[in-house]
Amino acid sequence: MKKIKGFIFDLDGVLTDTAHYHFLAWKRLSEQWGFTFSEHDNERLKGVDRIKSLEIILEINSKQNEFSAKEILRLANQKNEHYQQLIEMITPQDVLEGVSDFLLKSRSAEIRCAVASASKNAMRVLELLNLSNQFDFIADASAIKHPKPHPEIFLTCAQQLKLLPCECVGFEDAQAGIKSIHAAGMYSVGINVYVTSEKPMIELSSTKELNLEMIINAIEMG
Ligand code: B16
Ligand code: MG
């Protein structure tokens, strides 16, 4: 029988909803530079790293060839300054419903927990949510060479938790994240994922549906 020993969580869309702050920061940058950028466009940036997100915005505006690598870095830094100002508003009330209880139950069941977020601001967000001490390992996105859907970040977490991939479950809200979990050889739980290619093994419509017994039973008996 399979034995699940580790849970690895994405941050944005799984533990909290930072997507709105990312949207406001990109919107501010777009206004400064005369780009169009809508909430609908923002959906394409979920789970995507900062530089790739900017490239998508430039592509939407047909400006992908107008900026040098140095200018792209400058724009990305400007967006990050806006984002870092905005996230200071985050409080523990912003932990998504059902998450705190799920983490407590998982930890009481001796399941090791980690965070696999593409965000270089993940540490600060977790501090503001007062969640940092719930995790045995928080991946440092700046040390990860290959973004999701590459499995590197989930494999790094499993290694740091001293677990095999087949002993871990990944939790994600983005399609690239689900692919990353599967490529790592782990079980997947999707939270409101907009599926375009790979379906999560367990699909939930929100974090309110997180249930330890259900997830463990579905995987270990499945
Ligand atoms: P930063 P996740 C991702 O977080 C966001 O979904 C994505 O929109 C953002 O561009 C990315 O982090 C990088 O964030 O600019 O703070 O480094 O879903 O992987 O937790
Ligand atoms: Mg996410």
XYZ file of C-alpha atoms and ligand atoms in Angstrom:
243
model
C 0.000 0.000 0.000
C 1.185 3.553 -0.807
C 2.155 5.670 2.165
C 1.888 9.446 1.896
C 4.416 11.281 4.068
C 4.711 14.766 2.540
C 2.548 17.598 1.246
C 4.048 20.271 -1.037
C 2.019 23.425 -1.547
C 2.043 26.147 -4.159
C 1.484 29.603 -2.599
C -0.577 31.876 -4.844
C -4.038 30.358 -5.304
C -3.450 27.558 -2.781
C -2.428 29.100 0.566
C -3.497 32.672 -0.205
C -4.647 34.779 -3.134
C -1.768 37.041 -4.168
C -2.960 37.039 -7.810
C -4.899 40.259 -7.194
C -1.780 42.034 -5.864
C 0.221 40.754 -8.847
C -2.554 42.128 -11.090
C -2.517 45.566 -9.413
C 1.282 45.761 -9.676
C 1.313 44.766 -13.377
C -1.566 47.170 -14.020
C 0.404 50.038 -12.446
C 3.468 49.197 -14.536
C 1.281 48.961 -17.666
C -0.194 52.396 -16.994
C 3.324 53.856 -16.612
C 4.414 52.350 -19.927
C 1.156 52.649 -21.909
C 0.474 48.887 -22.175
C -3.008 47.382 -22.133
C -3.473 44.756 -19.441
C -6.753 43.309 -18.161
C -7.829 40.919 -15.373
C -8.468 38.395 -18.146
C -4.804 38.739 -19.273
C -3.762 38.259 -15.636
C -5.139 34.681 -15.740
C -2.303 33.799 -18.137
C 0.289 34.876 -15.560
C -0.792 32.575 -12.729
C 2.098 30.327 -11.675
C 4.352 31.928 -14.319
C 7.580 33.596 -13.125
C 8.160 37.383 -13.214
C 10.206 37.717 -16.428
C 8.005 35.290 -18.379
C 4.931 37.213 -17.130
C 6.390 40.466 -18.485
C 7.168 38.765 -21.804
C 3.498 37.696 -22.045
C 2.337 41.304 -21.376
C 4.730 42.628 -24.043
C 3.476 39.980 -26.471
C -0.176 40.972 -25.787
C 0.874 44.533 -26.714
C 2.943 43.405 -29.732
C 6.013 44.961 -28.123
C 8.067 41.809 -27.566
C 10.889 43.090 -29.785
C 11.013 46.641 -28.448
C 12.877 46.084 -25.165
C 16.426 44.881 -24.529
C 17.173 42.245 -21.878
C 18.429 45.038 -19.583
C 15.212 47.049 -20.047
C 13.094 43.959 -19.394
C 14.933 43.495 -16.110
C 14.321 47.142 -15.215
C 10.594 46.852 -15.928
C 10.345 43.602 -13.959
C 12.083 45.309 -11.013
C 9.636 48.206 -11.189
C 6.698 45.793 -11.076
C 8.287 44.039 -8.123
C 8.643 47.327 -6.221
C 4.906 47.960 -6.717
C 4.139 44.379 -5.641
C 6.316 44.574 -2.539
C 4.505 47.733 -1.427
C 1.096 46.135 -1.991
C 1.741 42.850 -0.159
C 2.490 44.678 3.080
C -1.346 44.824 3.381
C -1.500 41.021 3.781
C -2.556 39.749 7.223
C -3.238 36.251 8.674
C -6.900 36.835 7.700
C -5.781 36.359 4.075
C -5.006 32.659 4.511
C -7.550 30.924 2.248
C -10.470 29.254 4.004
C -9.785 25.685 5.123
C -5.996 25.960 4.799
C -4.996 26.590 8.447
C -7.091 23.700 9.724
C -5.780 21.388 6.966
C -2.168 22.272 7.817
C -2.725 21.659 11.531
C -4.367 18.272 10.890
C -1.636 17.279 8.425
C 1.115 18.167 10.867
C -0.621 16.254 13.695
C -0.685 13.260 11.341
C 3.131 13.710 11.020
C 2.957 14.683 7.377
C 5.944 16.883 6.446
C 5.000 20.095 4.681
C 6.825 22.330 2.183
C 6.113 25.307 -0.084
C 6.971 25.220 -3.809
C 6.216 28.717 -5.091
C 7.569 30.477 -8.180
C 7.467 33.727 -6.190
C 10.707 35.271 -4.964
C 8.514 37.049 -2.391
C 7.103 33.819 -0.942
C 9.044 34.108 2.350
C 7.671 37.582 3.072
C 4.103 36.575 2.144
C 4.282 33.523 4.452
C 5.612 35.721 7.279
C 2.733 38.180 6.822
C 0.249 35.286 6.813
C 1.911 33.988 9.996
C 2.352 30.591 8.315
C 6.160 30.302 8.049
C 6.461 28.018 11.081
C 3.972 25.508 9.608
C 6.484 24.347 6.998
C 9.562 22.122 7.246
C 10.955 23.642 4.045
C 10.210 26.684 1.881
C 11.821 26.561 -1.566
C 13.819 29.628 -2.579
C 12.526 30.479 -6.080
C 15.738 32.360 -6.906
C 17.719 29.118 -6.458
C 15.511 27.205 -8.912
C 16.910 27.110 -12.466
C 13.904 25.688 -14.331
C 10.416 27.171 -13.836
C 7.232 25.071 -13.642
C 6.197 22.912 -15.595
C 9.730 21.582 -14.994
C 9.711 19.315 -11.914
C 12.798 20.914 -10.260
C 11.006 22.888 -7.527
C 8.836 19.937 -6.396
C 11.809 17.530 -6.506
C 13.890 19.989 -4.443
C 11.144 20.101 -1.823
C 10.889 16.287 -1.639
C 14.651 16.013 -1.294
C 14.716 18.597 1.513
C 11.860 16.788 3.278
C 13.958 13.608 2.892
C 11.108 11.868 1.067
C 10.722 10.025 -2.214
C 8.539 11.754 -4.841
C 6.082 8.827 -4.669
C 5.551 9.627 -0.960
C 4.492 13.210 -1.737
C 1.342 15.030 -2.814
C 1.564 18.411 -4.582
C -1.179 21.037 -4.303
C -1.557 23.503 -7.195
C -3.983 25.946 -8.798
C -2.187 26.359 -12.147
C -1.887 23.987 -15.107
C 1.911 24.455 -15.271
C 2.089 23.464 -11.609
C 0.067 20.261 -12.142
C 2.441 19.297 -14.965
C 5.398 20.012 -12.707
C 3.966 17.730 -9.962
C 3.306 14.890 -12.433
C 6.763 15.276 -14.010
C 8.205 14.948 -10.497
C 6.367 11.621 -10.074
C 4.051 12.866 -7.305
C 0.309 12.723 -6.684
C -1.578 15.926 -7.484
C -4.437 17.854 -5.913
C -5.775 20.698 -8.081
C -7.541 23.682 -6.548
C -9.839 25.272 -9.121
C -7.389 24.534 -11.950
C -8.267 25.763 -15.428
C -7.309 22.507 -17.173
C -5.980 22.822 -20.705
C -4.041 19.552 -20.947
C -3.274 17.537 -17.763
C -5.981 16.949 -15.181
C -5.071 16.824 -11.485
C -5.549 13.371 -9.866
C -7.896 14.912 -7.286
C -9.849 18.010 -8.340
C -11.234 20.453 -5.750
C -13.118 23.624 -6.562
C -11.753 25.546 -3.571
C -9.549 25.217 -0.477
C -12.757 24.882 1.570
C -12.903 21.294 0.243
C -9.464 20.322 1.618
C -10.012 17.172 3.685
C -7.089 15.129 5.004
C -8.894 11.768 5.298
C -10.455 12.077 1.835
C -7.129 12.907 0.153
C -5.154 10.189 1.954
C -7.861 7.569 1.316
C -8.249 8.502 -2.359
C -4.508 8.126 -2.933
C -3.631 5.209 -0.659
C -6.639 3.091 -1.640
C -6.716 4.223 -5.278
P 7.303 37.084 -7.912
P 2.937 30.721 -7.206
C 3.517 32.861 -8.716
O 3.205 32.300 -7.476
C 2.349 33.719 -9.197
O 1.209 32.900 -9.449
C 2.742 34.434 -10.473
O 1.680 35.245 -10.922
C 4.012 35.273 -10.216
O 4.433 35.928 -11.407
C 5.113 34.346 -9.704
O 4.677 33.700 -8.530
C 6.402 35.108 -9.420
O 6.218 35.974 -8.354
O 7.255 38.190 -8.933
O 6.806 37.511 -6.545
O 8.654 36.415 -7.859
O 1.572 30.428 -7.772
O 4.043 29.916 -7.861
O 2.974 30.648 -5.696
Mg -0.357 29.262 -7.916
